[in-house]
Amino acid sequence: MPNPTYRVSSIARGGGRRSSVGMAAYGSGQTLKVVSILAAASYRSGQPLRDHKENVVYDYSDREDVRYTAILAPEHVPDELLDRETLWNAVEIRENRKNSRLARSIIIALPRELELEQNIALLREHVQDTYVAEGMIADIAIHDKESSDGGTNPHAHVLLTVREIGEDGSWAKNKNRRWDGYETREDREARQAAGMPSIMERWRLAWETAQNAHLEAAEIEARISMESYADQGINRTPTRHRGPRVDKLEEKGVDTRVEEHNRSIRHENLMRGMVDTMTPLHEDDFLPAEHHAWEEAMLQAHEIARIQAAETAQSAELALGDED
């Protein structure tokens, strides 16, 4: 079953080097402070980028998980802004306040059921139709490396500009508030009062539609739903996302709060399936990353509580928003 992860956050000036890469990559629903948008762009693209204003080069070219990068933009955008270094230096110059919002950051889990070229086509279509068609410039990257279950972990990073480029090739005087889902406070309050979906909900639904269309075109039965388990009527608690940092710590035998929490949730979900005879639990009810845990739980369900208690004593501190 495809992973529904689709996280949206803002990136603003004012942070340190660490926050500009790791936290800006995986944070969600918040404003993330960065020392330079060039650092965030280099981290995602694996391309060395020079901050012309500070004369500093950010170089993450040693990472081995970058599979694809591109800049997508409206047709009227000047060709020079299709260069990553030129684009983000232009943003750094235009957004000149000490706390300016520099970009919007999105991380999207791509379906492992699709091949790389298929995921590239899916991502480009979604970004073009959802963001570029509205006037945004998008810097996209696809990362992939082995997941904790031995499979792949394809995901996309998208950096979006927050100020429109006019037909004359110059930056607009004001940021486009329509891209935030409203133009005025009154408009936002009216939409909320009417129970209308937020712009992030609309983006997520657009991703659901695009991904399911590509899965169907590839003759793959799996489908994704961006609704919560509760909204789908599924009696199961979702687990937390495991990033590369958690995987590395677990491989070294270091327990983490993320996996401790997930083990507890998997056990809880297992018990629900065993008790509810009308909806017996089956291996297919689990996400691919949970298959091994499901098998283990079936064999050792009576020992889980004891094992968890022992492992809890060895738990390492792990900040959920600081996964690499």
mmCIF file of C-alpha atoms in Angstrom:
data_model
loop_
_atom_site.group_PDB
_atom_site.id
_atom_site.type_symbol
_atom_site.label_atom_id
_atom_site.label_comp_id
_atom_site.label_asym_id
_atom_site.label_seq_id
_atom_site.Cartn_x
_atom_site.Cartn_y
_atom_site.Cartn_z
ATOM 1 C CA MET A 1 0.000 0.000 0.000
ATOM 2 C CA PRO A 2 1.464 3.422 -0.941
ATOM 3 C CA ASN A 3 2.632 5.758 1.817
ATOM 4 C CA PRO A 4 0.407 8.884 2.207
ATOM 5 C CA THR A 5 3.152 11.162 3.579
ATOM 6 C CA TYR A 6 2.760 14.715 2.194
ATOM 7 C CA ARG A 7 4.288 17.340 4.487
ATOM 8 C CA VAL A 8 4.150 21.077 3.872
ATOM 9 C CA SER A 9 6.137 23.718 5.756
ATOM 10 C CA SER A 10 7.551 27.199 5.246
ATOM 11 C CA ILE A 11 11.233 28.140 5.211
ATOM 12 C CA ALA A 12 12.252 31.526 6.596
ATOM 13 C CA ARG A 13 15.531 33.308 7.232
ATOM 14 C CA GLY A 14 16.941 33.275 10.740
ATOM 15 C CA GLY A 15 18.257 29.816 11.617
ATOM 16 C CA GLY A 16 21.620 28.077 11.819
ATOM 17 C CA ARG A 17 23.385 25.680 9.466
ATOM 18 C CA ARG A 18 21.819 22.587 11.060
ATOM 19 C CA SER A 19 18.264 23.853 10.804
ATOM 20 C CA SER A 20 18.775 24.798 7.184
ATOM 21 C CA VAL A 21 19.223 21.223 6.067
ATOM 22 C CA GLY A 22 17.873 18.457 8.269
ATOM 23 C CA MET A 23 14.937 20.214 9.882
ATOM 24 C CA ALA A 24 14.009 22.089 6.727
ATOM 25 C CA ALA A 25 13.904 18.779 4.920
ATOM 26 C CA TYR A 26 11.486 16.901 7.142
ATOM 27 C CA GLY A 27 9.605 19.367 9.327
ATOM 28 C CA SER A 28 5.865 19.717 8.890
ATOM 29 C CA GLY A 29 3.237 22.347 9.525
ATOM 30 C CA GLN A 30 5.607 24.965 10.849
ATOM 31 C CA THR A 31 8.015 27.693 9.806
ATOM 32 C CA LEU A 32 11.594 26.431 9.664
ATOM 33 C CA LYS A 33 14.459 28.881 10.116
ATOM 34 C CA VAL A 34 17.465 28.697 7.783
ATOM 35 C CA VAL A 35 20.775 30.495 7.464
ATOM 36 C CA SER A 36 20.460 30.406 3.656
ATOM 37 C CA ILE A 37 17.970 28.968 1.206
ATOM 38 C CA LEU A 38 21.037 27.888 -0.819
ATOM 39 C CA ALA A 39 21.888 25.405 1.950
ATOM 40 C CA ALA A 40 18.427 23.868 1.820
ATOM 41 C CA ALA A 41 18.542 23.666 -1.990
ATOM 42 C CA SER A 42 21.995 22.048 -1.937
ATOM 43 C CA TYR A 43 20.884 19.491 0.644
ATOM 44 C CA ARG A 44 17.969 18.421 -1.528
ATOM 45 C CA SER A 45 19.663 18.509 -4.921
ATOM 46 C CA GLY A 46 23.086 17.179 -3.934
ATOM 47 C CA GLN A 47 24.545 20.051 -5.955
ATOM 48 C CA PRO A 48 27.150 22.492 -4.585
ATOM 49 C CA LEU A 49 25.640 25.995 -4.502
ATOM 50 C CA ARG A 50 27.291 29.318 -3.744
ATOM 51 C CA ASP A 51 25.512 31.964 -1.708
ATOM 52 C CA HIS A 52 26.679 35.043 -3.628
ATOM 53 C CA LYS A 53 25.747 37.457 -0.861
ATOM 54 C CA GLU A 54 27.716 35.644 1.848
ATOM 55 C CA ASN A 55 30.321 34.119 -0.517
ATOM 56 C CA VAL A 56 29.761 30.700 1.061
ATOM 57 C CA VAL A 57 29.505 27.402 -0.833
ATOM 58 C CA TYR A 58 27.070 24.793 0.476
ATOM 59 C CA ASP A 59 28.118 21.400 -0.829
ATOM 60 C CA TYR A 60 26.120 18.203 -0.287
ATOM 61 C CA SER A 61 27.384 16.535 -3.460
ATOM 62 C CA ASP A 62 28.646 13.558 -1.447
ATOM 63 C CA ARG A 63 25.159 12.235 -0.770
ATOM 64 C CA GLU A 64 24.383 9.100 -2.764
ATOM 65 C CA ASP A 65 20.595 8.995 -2.593
ATOM 66 C CA VAL A 66 19.733 11.754 -5.103
ATOM 67 C CA ARG A 67 18.112 10.139 -8.137
ATOM 68 C CA TYR A 68 16.670 13.106 -10.044
ATOM 69 C CA THR A 69 16.491 16.914 -9.912
ATOM 70 C CA ALA A 70 14.819 19.595 -12.033
ATOM 71 C CA ILE A 71 13.512 23.156 -12.010
ATOM 72 C CA LEU A 72 9.931 23.608 -13.269
ATOM 73 C CA ALA A 73 8.629 27.102 -13.976
ATOM 74 C CA PRO A 74 5.909 29.010 -15.859
ATOM 75 C CA GLU A 75 6.764 29.715 -19.502
ATOM 76 C CA HIS A 76 7.312 33.452 -18.995
ATOM 77 C CA VAL A 77 9.982 33.002 -16.297
ATOM 78 C CA PRO A 78 13.439 34.159 -17.539
ATOM 79 C CA ASP A 79 15.733 31.317 -18.576
ATOM 80 C CA GLU A 80 18.417 32.328 -16.070
ATOM 81 C CA LEU A 81 16.061 31.458 -13.206
ATOM 82 C CA LEU A 82 15.968 27.861 -14.416
ATOM 83 C CA ASP A 83 19.473 27.575 -12.968
ATOM 84 C CA ARG A 84 19.262 26.454 -9.331
ATOM 85 C CA GLU A 85 22.051 28.675 -7.996
ATOM 86 C CA THR A 86 20.783 31.748 -9.847
ATOM 87 C CA LEU A 87 17.186 31.149 -8.744
ATOM 88 C CA TRP A 88 17.814 30.873 -5.026
ATOM 89 C CA ASN A 89 20.347 33.694 -4.966
ATOM 90 C CA ALA A 90 17.671 35.864 -6.590
ATOM 91 C CA VAL A 91 15.275 34.816 -3.826
ATOM 92 C CA GLU A 92 17.875 35.620 -1.145
ATOM 93 C CA ILE A 93 18.309 39.120 -2.596
ATOM 94 C CA ARG A 94 14.584 39.831 -3.101
ATOM 95 C CA GLU A 95 13.460 38.581 0.310
ATOM 96 C CA ASN A 96 15.628 41.033 2.218
ATOM 97 C CA ARG A 97 14.101 41.168 5.697
ATOM 98 C CA LYS A 98 15.896 39.349 8.494
ATOM 99 C CA ASN A 99 12.876 37.092 9.017
ATOM 100 C CA SER A 100 11.645 36.856 5.406
ATOM 101 C CA ARG A 101 9.823 33.757 4.271
ATOM 102 C CA LEU A 102 12.026 32.335 1.509
ATOM 103 C CA ALA A 103 10.226 29.271 0.210
ATOM 104 C CA ARG A 104 7.670 26.612 0.841
ATOM 105 C CA SER A 105 9.021 23.096 1.416
ATOM 106 C CA ILE A 106 7.151 19.883 0.644
ATOM 107 C CA ILE A 107 8.214 16.282 1.190
ATOM 108 C CA ILE A 108 6.202 13.575 -0.557
ATOM 109 C CA ALA A 109 6.453 9.796 -0.248
ATOM 110 C CA LEU A 110 6.505 8.285 -3.739
ATOM 111 C CA PRO A 111 4.958 4.865 -4.422
ATOM 112 C CA ARG A 112 7.591 2.142 -4.314
ATOM 113 C CA GLU A 113 5.316 0.172 -6.625
ATOM 114 C CA LEU A 114 6.428 2.445 -9.500
ATOM 115 C CA GLU A 115 9.823 2.511 -11.210
ATOM 116 C CA LEU A 116 11.988 5.646 -11.040
ATOM 117 C CA GLU A 117 10.976 6.926 -14.491
ATOM 118 C CA GLN A 118 7.310 6.421 -13.614
ATOM 119 C CA ASN A 119 7.722 8.322 -10.353
ATOM 120 C CA ILE A 120 9.504 11.139 -12.198
ATOM 121 C CA ALA A 121 6.542 11.449 -14.572
ATOM 122 C CA LEU A 122 4.091 11.362 -11.649
ATOM 123 C CA LEU A 123 5.951 13.999 -9.658
ATOM 124 C CA ARG A 124 6.442 16.335 -12.613
ATOM 125 C CA GLU A 125 2.767 16.128 -13.550
ATOM 126 C CA HIS A 126 1.605 16.826 -9.992
ATOM 127 C CA VAL A 127 3.993 19.730 -9.448
ATOM 128 C CA GLN A 128 3.231 21.237 -12.869
ATOM 129 C CA ASP A 129 -0.556 21.028 -12.476
ATOM 130 C CA THR A 130 -0.741 21.963 -8.791
ATOM 131 C CA TYR A 131 1.987 24.576 -8.318
ATOM 132 C CA VAL A 132 3.627 25.745 -11.542
ATOM 133 C CA ALA A 133 0.256 26.323 -13.201
ATOM 134 C CA GLU A 134 -0.476 28.774 -10.363
ATOM 135 C CA GLY A 135 2.712 30.732 -11.083
ATOM 136 C CA MET A 136 5.200 29.157 -8.659
ATOM 137 C CA ILE A 137 8.725 28.054 -9.556
ATOM 138 C CA ALA A 138 9.442 24.534 -8.286
ATOM 139 C CA ASP A 139 12.827 22.998 -7.467
ATOM 140 C CA ILE A 140 12.262 19.240 -7.286
ATOM 141 C CA ALA A 141 14.454 16.323 -6.215
ATOM 142 C CA ILE A 142 13.857 12.607 -5.802
ATOM 143 C CA HIS A 143 15.806 10.685 -3.155
ATOM 144 C CA ASP A 144 15.858 6.927 -2.686
ATOM 145 C CA LYS A 145 17.820 4.419 -0.650
ATOM 146 C CA GLU A 146 17.189 1.144 1.126
ATOM 147 C CA SER A 147 14.451 1.204 3.735
ATOM 148 C CA SER A 148 14.444 -0.610 7.069
ATOM 149 C CA ASP A 149 12.424 -3.483 5.562
ATOM 150 C CA GLY A 150 14.950 -4.027 2.770
ATOM 151 C CA GLY A 151 12.796 -2.328 0.158
ATOM 152 C CA THR A 152 13.137 1.092 -1.412
ATOM 153 C CA ASN A 153 12.246 4.431 0.171
ATOM 154 C CA PRO A 154 11.544 6.816 -2.745
ATOM 155 C CA HIS A 155 10.475 10.317 -1.773
ATOM 156 C CA ALA A 156 10.468 13.775 -3.278
ATOM 157 C CA HIS A 157 11.540 17.171 -1.986
ATOM 158 C CA VAL A 158 9.914 20.237 -3.523
ATOM 159 C CA LEU A 159 10.988 23.828 -2.874
ATOM 160 C CA LEU A 160 8.493 26.446 -4.075
ATOM 161 C CA THR A 161 8.917 30.183 -4.494
ATOM 162 C CA VAL A 162 6.491 32.339 -2.506
ATOM 163 C CA ARG A 163 6.599 35.447 -4.723
ATOM 164 C CA GLU A 164 5.289 35.548 -8.276
ATOM 165 C CA ILE A 165 7.322 36.454 -11.357
ATOM 166 C CA GLY A 166 5.516 38.935 -13.605
ATOM 167 C CA GLU A 167 5.210 38.680 -17.379
ATOM 168 C CA ASP A 168 8.061 41.205 -17.611
ATOM 169 C CA GLY A 169 10.357 38.829 -15.725
ATOM 170 C CA SER A 170 10.492 40.847 -12.496
ATOM 171 C CA TRP A 171 9.448 39.790 -8.996
ATOM 172 C CA ALA A 172 6.004 40.941 -7.872
ATOM 173 C CA LYS A 173 5.877 43.686 -5.253
ATOM 174 C CA ASN A 174 3.857 41.559 -2.828
ATOM 175 C CA LYS A 175 3.774 37.845 -2.109
ATOM 176 C CA ASN A 176 0.845 35.957 -3.586
ATOM 177 C CA ARG A 177 -1.521 35.242 -0.694
ATOM 178 C CA ARG A 178 -3.683 33.074 -2.923
ATOM 179 C CA TRP A 179 -0.898 30.522 -2.621
ATOM 180 C CA ASP A 180 -1.597 30.467 1.114
ATOM 181 C CA GLY A 181 -5.234 29.651 0.402
ATOM 182 C CA TYR A 182 -6.677 33.135 0.916
ATOM 183 C CA GLU A 183 -6.173 36.752 -0.047
ATOM 184 C CA THR A 184 -7.473 38.424 3.107
ATOM 185 C CA ARG A 185 -8.085 37.438 6.720
ATOM 186 C CA GLU A 186 -11.817 37.741 6.080
ATOM 187 C CA ASP A 187 -11.533 35.329 3.165
ATOM 188 C CA ARG A 188 -9.672 32.794 5.295
ATOM 189 C CA GLU A 189 -12.188 33.047 8.144
ATOM 190 C CA ALA A 190 -15.101 32.696 5.711
ATOM 191 C CA ARG A 191 -13.588 29.545 4.203
ATOM 192 C CA GLN A 192 -13.019 28.055 7.643
ATOM 193 C CA ALA A 193 -16.564 28.912 8.769
ATOM 194 C CA ALA A 194 -17.981 27.250 5.654
ATOM 195 C CA GLY A 195 -15.990 24.084 6.356
ATOM 196 C CA MET A 196 -14.153 24.373 3.040
ATOM 197 C CA PRO A 197 -10.915 22.398 2.698
ATOM 198 C CA SER A 198 -7.679 24.253 3.325
ATOM 199 C CA ILE A 199 -5.230 24.743 0.497
ATOM 200 C CA MET A 200 -2.995 21.998 1.958
ATOM 201 C CA GLU A 201 -5.949 19.610 1.960
ATOM 202 C CA ARG A 202 -6.610 20.480 -1.676
ATOM 203 C CA TRP A 203 -2.961 19.845 -2.540
ATOM 204 C CA ARG A 204 -3.060 16.482 -0.782
ATOM 205 C CA LEU A 205 -6.232 15.478 -2.618
ATOM 206 C CA ALA A 206 -4.630 16.506 -5.918
ATOM 207 C CA TRP A 207 -1.708 14.208 -5.075
ATOM 208 C CA GLU A 208 -4.095 11.349 -4.273
ATOM 209 C CA THR A 209 -5.825 11.775 -7.639
ATOM 210 C CA ALA A 210 -2.576 11.964 -9.609
ATOM 211 C CA GLN A 211 -0.916 9.037 -7.852
ATOM 212 C CA ASN A 212 -3.923 6.735 -8.190
ATOM 213 C CA ALA A 213 -4.188 7.589 -11.895
ATOM 214 C CA HIS A 214 -0.537 6.651 -12.445
ATOM 215 C CA LEU A 215 -0.898 3.438 -10.429
ATOM 216 C CA GLU A 216 -3.914 2.484 -12.532
ATOM 217 C CA ALA A 217 -2.071 3.309 -15.759
ATOM 218 C CA ALA A 218 0.753 1.014 -14.617
ATOM 219 C CA GLU A 219 -1.820 -1.743 -13.959
ATOM 220 C CA ILE A 220 -1.001 -1.765 -10.250
ATOM 221 C CA GLU A 221 -3.917 -2.562 -7.933
ATOM 222 C CA ALA A 222 -2.640 -0.559 -4.952
ATOM 223 C CA ARG A 223 -4.346 2.774 -4.302
ATOM 224 C CA ILE A 224 -3.692 5.605 -1.860
ATOM 225 C CA SER A 225 -6.088 7.575 0.318
ATOM 226 C CA MET A 226 -5.009 10.843 1.894
ATOM 227 C CA GLU A 227 -7.821 10.578 4.444
ATOM 228 C CA SER A 228 -7.029 9.591 8.012
ATOM 229 C CA TYR A 229 -7.786 6.051 9.189
ATOM 230 C CA ALA A 230 -10.714 7.466 11.187
ATOM 231 C CA ASP A 231 -12.208 9.161 8.117
ATOM 232 C CA GLN A 232 -11.837 5.894 6.189
ATOM 233 C CA GLY A 233 -13.593 3.962 8.962
ATOM 234 C CA ILE A 234 -10.468 1.899 9.696
ATOM 235 C CA ASN A 235 -10.006 0.931 13.339
ATOM 236 C CA ARG A 236 -6.243 1.348 13.388
ATOM 237 C CA THR A 237 -3.835 3.891 14.842
ATOM 238 C CA PRO A 238 -1.217 5.227 12.399
ATOM 239 C CA THR A 239 2.482 4.779 13.153
ATOM 240 C CA ARG A 240 5.003 7.612 13.020
ATOM 241 C CA HIS A 241 7.281 8.118 10.025
ATOM 242 C CA ARG A 242 10.726 6.496 10.312
ATOM 243 C CA GLY A 243 13.414 8.555 8.633
ATOM 244 C CA PRO A 244 16.977 7.528 7.706
ATOM 245 C CA ARG A 245 18.353 8.628 11.076
ATOM 246 C CA VAL A 246 16.034 6.268 12.941
ATOM 247 C CA ASP A 247 16.948 3.427 10.582
ATOM 248 C CA LYS A 248 20.669 4.005 11.192
ATOM 249 C CA LEU A 249 20.267 4.053 14.979
ATOM 250 C CA GLU A 250 18.133 0.902 14.967
ATOM 251 C CA GLU A 251 20.693 -0.880 12.753
ATOM 252 C CA LYS A 252 23.317 -0.086 15.400
ATOM 253 C CA GLY A 253 21.131 -1.597 18.101
ATOM 254 C CA VAL A 254 20.135 1.770 19.569
ATOM 255 C CA ASP A 255 16.461 1.962 20.450
ATOM 256 C CA THR A 256 14.613 5.163 19.571
ATOM 257 C CA ARG A 257 11.435 6.763 20.788
ATOM 258 C CA VAL A 258 10.006 6.653 17.274
ATOM 259 C CA GLU A 259 10.363 2.884 16.910
ATOM 260 C CA GLU A 260 9.380 2.293 20.543
ATOM 261 C CA HIS A 261 6.166 4.192 19.832
ATOM 262 C CA ASN A 262 5.603 2.310 16.564
ATOM 263 C CA ARG A 263 6.084 -1.097 18.213
ATOM 264 C CA SER A 264 3.460 -0.176 20.764
ATOM 265 C CA ILE A 265 1.049 0.953 18.045
ATOM 266 C CA ARG A 266 1.639 -2.198 15.962
ATOM 267 C CA HIS A 267 0.931 -4.329 19.013
ATOM 268 C CA GLU A 268 -2.230 -2.340 19.702
ATOM 269 C CA ASN A 269 -3.379 -2.735 16.087
ATOM 270 C CA LEU A 270 -2.592 -6.445 16.205
ATOM 271 C CA MET A 271 -4.723 -6.897 19.306
ATOM 272 C CA ARG A 272 -7.608 -5.027 17.684
ATOM 273 C CA GLY A 273 -7.469 -7.359 14.697
ATOM 274 C CA MET A 274 -7.379 -10.484 16.878
ATOM 275 C CA VAL A 275 -10.311 -9.349 19.014
ATOM 276 C CA ASP A 276 -12.506 -8.148 16.158
ATOM 277 C CA THR A 277 -13.542 -11.455 14.601
ATOM 278 C CA MET A 278 -15.728 -9.667 12.087
ATOM 279 C CA THR A 279 -12.654 -8.048 10.558
ATOM 280 C CA PRO A 280 -9.804 -10.560 11.029
ATOM 281 C CA LEU A 281 -6.321 -9.135 10.686
ATOM 282 C CA HIS A 282 -4.393 -10.157 7.622
ATOM 283 C CA GLU A 283 -0.871 -9.396 6.496
ATOM 284 C CA ASP A 284 -2.259 -7.341 3.596
ATOM 285 C CA ASP A 285 -3.781 -4.887 6.087
ATOM 286 C CA PHE A 286 -0.296 -3.583 6.861
ATOM 287 C CA LEU A 287 1.926 -1.182 4.971
ATOM 288 C CA PRO A 288 4.987 -2.839 3.377
ATOM 289 C CA ALA A 289 7.255 -1.435 6.072
ATOM 290 C CA GLU A 290 5.159 -3.198 8.722
ATOM 291 C CA HIS A 291 5.177 -6.745 7.280
ATOM 292 C CA HIS A 292 8.164 -7.956 9.277
ATOM 293 C CA ALA A 293 6.747 -6.521 12.492
ATOM 294 C CA TRP A 294 3.402 -8.224 11.804
ATOM 295 C CA GLU A 295 5.050 -11.627 11.406
ATOM 296 C CA GLU A 296 7.119 -11.101 14.532
ATOM 297 C CA ALA A 297 4.067 -10.071 16.529
ATOM 298 C CA MET A 298 2.105 -13.143 15.448
ATOM 299 C CA LEU A 299 4.905 -15.399 16.700
ATOM 300 C CA GLN A 300 5.726 -13.527 19.899
ATOM 301 C CA ALA A 301 2.609 -11.559 20.870
ATOM 302 C CA HIS A 302 2.720 -12.875 24.448
ATOM 303 C CA GLU A 303 6.291 -11.554 24.885
ATOM 304 C CA ILE A 304 5.875 -8.077 23.412
ATOM 305 C CA ALA A 305 5.062 -6.325 26.671
ATOM 306 C CA ARG A 306 8.136 -7.786 28.387
ATOM 307 C CA ILE A 307 10.419 -6.945 25.452
ATOM 308 C CA GLN A 308 9.112 -3.394 25.255
ATOM 309 C CA ALA A 309 9.739 -2.848 28.958
ATOM 310 C CA ALA A 310 13.354 -3.994 28.607
ATOM 311 C CA GLU A 311 13.967 -1.896 25.512
ATOM 312 C CA THR A 312 12.416 1.205 27.040
ATOM 313 C CA ALA A 313 15.198 1.283 29.611
ATOM 314 C CA GLN A 314 17.724 1.581 26.767
ATOM 315 C CA SER A 315 15.842 4.265 24.810
ATOM 316 C CA ALA A 316 17.958 7.006 23.202
ATOM 317 C CA GLU A 317 16.815 10.607 22.946
ATOM 318 C CA LEU A 318 15.589 11.425 19.451
ATOM 319 C CA ALA A 319 14.008 14.674 18.259
ATOM 320 C CA LEU A 320 11.233 13.754 15.806
ATOM 321 C CA GLY A 321 11.708 16.906 13.707
ATOM 322 C CA ASP A 322 15.440 16.406 13.251
ATOM 323 C CA GLU A 323 15.578 13.294 11.067
ATOM 324 C CA ASP A 324 18.125 13.399 8.262
#
